[in-house]
């Protein structure tokens, strides 16, 4: 017997704003919104009440403190219908920003931060 990865929990100042950003990035939809204090998103049609196996969701929970240091856990995204540069530009237009985490120019990914400063990487390979 083993566990399965079902949800990534993210502490944040504005769950709705962060959920909107990540829904736009991933093509997800809001599954649950508890008065803006907790918002859960996931792939369309895969809400918590769906029977059987569902892909992991992301839950955003309001906390009083802001982000203070570099994340020890981050999300990697793969563009599915465009190249890495075009996807990075799309994400920047959604409100992401470039960040320097000391990786250097030779790495094959682009490091961005979401609207609350959480780092994530845009990888260079396309996934269909």
PDB file of C-alpha atoms in Angstrom:
ATOM      1  CA  UNK A   1       0.000   0.000   0.000  1.00  0.00           C
ATOM      2  CA  UNK A   2       1.198   3.536  -0.672  1.00  0.00           C
ATOM      3  CA  UNK A   3      -0.012   7.109  -0.590  1.00  0.00           C
ATOM      4  CA  UNK A   4      -0.832   9.137  -3.640  1.00  0.00           C
ATOM      5  CA  UNK A   5      -0.184  12.815  -4.281  1.00  0.00           C
ATOM      6  CA  UNK A   6      -3.584  14.525  -4.249  1.00  0.00           C
ATOM      7  CA  UNK A   7      -3.038  18.214  -3.492  1.00  0.00           C
ATOM      8  CA  UNK A   8      -0.357  20.859  -3.293  1.00  0.00           C
ATOM      9  CA  UNK A   9      -1.156  23.337  -0.495  1.00  0.00           C
ATOM     10  CA  UNK A  10       0.075  26.920  -0.876  1.00  0.00           C
ATOM     11  CA  UNK A  11      -0.072  29.515   1.896  1.00  0.00           C
ATOM     12  CA  UNK A  12      -0.731  32.991   0.521  1.00  0.00           C
ATOM     13  CA  UNK A  13      -2.129  36.449   1.196  1.00  0.00           C
ATOM     14  CA  UNK A  14      -4.825  36.436  -1.527  1.00  0.00           C
ATOM     15  CA  UNK A  15      -6.093  32.950  -2.436  1.00  0.00           C
ATOM     16  CA  UNK A  16      -8.463  34.180  -5.137  1.00  0.00           C
ATOM     17  CA  UNK A  17      -5.792  36.211  -6.945  1.00  0.00           C
ATOM     18  CA  UNK A  18      -3.298  33.359  -6.813  1.00  0.00           C
ATOM     19  CA  UNK A  19      -5.961  30.870  -7.949  1.00  0.00           C
ATOM     20  CA  UNK A  20      -6.855  33.102 -10.918  1.00  0.00           C
ATOM     21  CA  UNK A  21      -3.186  33.308 -11.921  1.00  0.00           C
ATOM     22  CA  UNK A  22      -2.584  29.550 -11.715  1.00  0.00           C
ATOM     23  CA  UNK A  23      -5.898  28.744 -13.452  1.00  0.00           C
ATOM     24  CA  UNK A  24      -4.715  30.892 -16.363  1.00  0.00           C
ATOM     25  CA  UNK A  25      -1.251  29.279 -16.344  1.00  0.00           C
ATOM     26  CA  UNK A  26      -2.487  25.684 -16.210  1.00  0.00           C
ATOM     27  CA  UNK A  27      -5.905  25.843 -17.858  1.00  0.00           C
ATOM     28  CA  UNK A  28      -7.487  24.783 -14.550  1.00  0.00           C
ATOM     29  CA  UNK A  29     -10.774  25.796 -12.982  1.00  0.00           C
ATOM     30  CA  UNK A  30     -11.833  26.673  -9.438  1.00  0.00           C
ATOM     31  CA  UNK A  31     -13.237  23.623  -7.643  1.00  0.00           C
ATOM     32  CA  UNK A  32     -13.873  25.163  -4.242  1.00  0.00           C
ATOM     33  CA  UNK A  33     -13.936  28.696  -2.827  1.00  0.00           C
ATOM     34  CA  UNK A  34     -14.495  29.118   0.909  1.00  0.00           C
ATOM     35  CA  UNK A  35     -15.232  32.850   1.059  1.00  0.00           C
ATOM     36  CA  UNK A  36     -11.818  33.654  -0.417  1.00  0.00           C
ATOM     37  CA  UNK A  37      -9.955  32.203   2.574  1.00  0.00           C
ATOM     38  CA  UNK A  38      -9.319  28.889   0.811  1.00  0.00           C
ATOM     39  CA  UNK A  39      -9.544  28.279  -2.933  1.00  0.00           C
ATOM     40  CA  UNK A  40      -8.891  24.926  -4.615  1.00  0.00           C
ATOM     41  CA  UNK A  41      -8.205  24.567  -8.346  1.00  0.00           C
ATOM     42  CA  UNK A  42      -7.733  21.606 -10.637  1.00  0.00           C
ATOM     43  CA  UNK A  43      -8.111  20.269 -14.134  1.00  0.00           C
ATOM     44  CA  UNK A  44     -11.573  20.817 -15.621  1.00  0.00           C
ATOM     45  CA  UNK A  45     -14.052  18.115 -14.645  1.00  0.00           C
ATOM     46  CA  UNK A  46     -11.883  16.703 -11.850  1.00  0.00           C
ATOM     47  CA  UNK A  47     -13.425  18.254  -8.748  1.00  0.00           C
ATOM     48  CA  UNK A  48     -13.206  16.660  -5.312  1.00  0.00           C
ATOM     49  CA  UNK A  49     -16.543  14.924  -5.695  1.00  0.00           C
ATOM     50  CA  UNK A  50     -15.534  13.136  -8.905  1.00  0.00           C
ATOM     51  CA  UNK A  51     -15.344   9.370  -8.333  1.00  0.00           C
ATOM     52  CA  UNK A  52     -12.096   7.510  -9.008  1.00  0.00           C
ATOM     53  CA  UNK A  53      -8.578   8.765  -9.504  1.00  0.00           C
ATOM     54  CA  UNK A  54      -8.148  12.478 -10.176  1.00  0.00           C
ATOM     55  CA  UNK A  55      -4.986  14.460 -10.937  1.00  0.00           C
ATOM     56  CA  UNK A  56      -3.600  16.570  -8.066  1.00  0.00           C
ATOM     57  CA  UNK A  57      -5.263  19.861  -7.247  1.00  0.00           C
ATOM     58  CA  UNK A  58      -3.721  23.034  -5.832  1.00  0.00           C
ATOM     59  CA  UNK A  59      -5.195  24.608  -2.708  1.00  0.00           C
ATOM     60  CA  UNK A  60      -4.498  28.220  -1.746  1.00  0.00           C
ATOM     61  CA  UNK A  61      -4.997  29.083   1.934  1.00  0.00           C
ATOM     62  CA  UNK A  62      -4.970  32.595   3.362  1.00  0.00           C
ATOM     63  CA  UNK A  63      -2.295  33.239   5.986  1.00  0.00           C
ATOM     64  CA  UNK A  64      -1.388  36.564   7.638  1.00  0.00           C
ATOM     65  CA  UNK A  65       2.316  36.601   6.757  1.00  0.00           C
ATOM     66  CA  UNK A  66       3.833  37.165   3.324  1.00  0.00           C
ATOM     67  CA  UNK A  67       6.530  35.106   1.625  1.00  0.00           C
ATOM     68  CA  UNK A  68       9.941  35.792   3.177  1.00  0.00           C
ATOM     69  CA  UNK A  69      12.565  33.535   1.543  1.00  0.00           C
ATOM     70  CA  UNK A  70      13.162  31.402  -1.560  1.00  0.00           C
ATOM     71  CA  UNK A  71      10.748  28.483  -1.845  1.00  0.00           C
ATOM     72  CA  UNK A  72      12.143  25.056  -1.017  1.00  0.00           C
ATOM     73  CA  UNK A  73       9.467  23.493  -3.205  1.00  0.00           C
ATOM     74  CA  UNK A  74       8.416  24.845  -6.589  1.00  0.00           C
ATOM     75  CA  UNK A  75       6.256  24.005  -9.563  1.00  0.00           C
ATOM     76  CA  UNK A  76       7.713  23.214 -12.996  1.00  0.00           C
ATOM     77  CA  UNK A  77       5.544  23.867 -16.038  1.00  0.00           C
ATOM     78  CA  UNK A  78       6.016  22.593 -19.575  1.00  0.00           C
ATOM     79  CA  UNK A  79       4.577  24.468 -22.539  1.00  0.00           C
ATOM     80  CA  UNK A  80       2.210  22.203 -24.448  1.00  0.00           C
ATOM     81  CA  UNK A  81       1.528  24.270 -27.562  1.00  0.00           C
ATOM     82  CA  UNK A  82       4.390  26.767 -27.895  1.00  0.00           C
ATOM     83  CA  UNK A  83       8.095  27.049 -27.233  1.00  0.00           C
ATOM     84  CA  UNK A  84       9.619  28.027 -23.897  1.00  0.00           C
ATOM     85  CA  UNK A  85      10.233  31.685 -24.804  1.00  0.00           C
ATOM     86  CA  UNK A  86       6.664  32.195 -26.004  1.00  0.00           C
ATOM     87  CA  UNK A  87       5.272  30.512 -22.893  1.00  0.00           C
ATOM     88  CA  UNK A  88       7.445  32.652 -20.609  1.00  0.00           C
ATOM     89  CA  UNK A  89       6.159  35.769 -22.381  1.00  0.00           C
ATOM     90  CA  UNK A  90       2.548  34.569 -21.940  1.00  0.00           C
ATOM     91  CA  UNK A  91       3.121  34.027 -18.223  1.00  0.00           C
ATOM     92  CA  UNK A  92       4.790  37.422 -17.830  1.00  0.00           C
ATOM     93  CA  UNK A  93       1.706  38.987 -19.432  1.00  0.00           C
ATOM     94  CA  UNK A  94      -0.439  37.182 -16.813  1.00  0.00           C
ATOM     95  CA  UNK A  95       1.529  38.862 -13.997  1.00  0.00           C
ATOM     96  CA  UNK A  96       4.567  36.627 -13.477  1.00  0.00           C
ATOM     97  CA  UNK A  97       8.001  38.228 -13.205  1.00  0.00           C
ATOM     98  CA  UNK A  98      11.564  37.100 -13.793  1.00  0.00           C
ATOM     99  CA  UNK A  99      13.542  36.184 -10.671  1.00  0.00           C
ATOM    100  CA  UNK A 100      17.192  35.312 -10.104  1.00  0.00           C
ATOM    101  CA  UNK A 101      17.679  32.329  -7.811  1.00  0.00           C
ATOM    102  CA  UNK A 102      21.358  31.921  -8.661  1.00  0.00           C
ATOM    103  CA  UNK A 103      20.911  29.201 -11.281  1.00  0.00           C
ATOM    104  CA  UNK A 104      23.106  30.908 -13.885  1.00  0.00           C
ATOM    105  CA  UNK A 105      22.521  31.497 -17.592  1.00  0.00           C
ATOM    106  CA  UNK A 106      23.393  27.949 -18.728  1.00  0.00           C
ATOM    107  CA  UNK A 107      20.327  26.230 -17.244  1.00  0.00           C
ATOM    108  CA  UNK A 108      17.661  25.046 -19.709  1.00  0.00           C
ATOM    109  CA  UNK A 109      14.754  26.610 -17.821  1.00  0.00           C
ATOM    110  CA  UNK A 110      13.381  30.077 -17.083  1.00  0.00           C
ATOM    111  CA  UNK A 111      12.723  31.005 -13.451  1.00  0.00           C
ATOM    112  CA  UNK A 112       9.668  33.155 -12.856  1.00  0.00           C
ATOM    113  CA  UNK A 113       7.644  34.137  -9.803  1.00  0.00           C
ATOM    114  CA  UNK A 114       3.863  34.151  -9.576  1.00  0.00           C
ATOM    115  CA  UNK A 115       1.814  37.147  -8.427  1.00  0.00           C
ATOM    116  CA  UNK A 116       2.810  36.559  -4.766  1.00  0.00           C
ATOM    117  CA  UNK A 117       6.492  35.904  -5.466  1.00  0.00           C
ATOM    118  CA  UNK A 118       6.496  32.086  -5.434  1.00  0.00           C
ATOM    119  CA  UNK A 119       9.212  30.823  -7.768  1.00  0.00           C
ATOM    120  CA  UNK A 120       8.431  28.362 -10.532  1.00  0.00           C
ATOM    121  CA  UNK A 121      10.263  27.128 -13.615  1.00  0.00           C
ATOM    122  CA  UNK A 122       9.267  27.081 -17.268  1.00  0.00           C
ATOM    123  CA  UNK A 123      11.028  24.085 -18.760  1.00  0.00           C
ATOM    124  CA  UNK A 124      12.343  23.981 -22.303  1.00  0.00           C
ATOM    125  CA  UNK A 125      10.694  20.836 -23.569  1.00  0.00           C
ATOM    126  CA  UNK A 126       7.184  20.588 -24.890  1.00  0.00           C
ATOM    127  CA  UNK A 127       4.780  18.069 -23.421  1.00  0.00           C
ATOM    128  CA  UNK A 128       1.755  16.992 -25.446  1.00  0.00           C
TER     129      UNK A 128
END
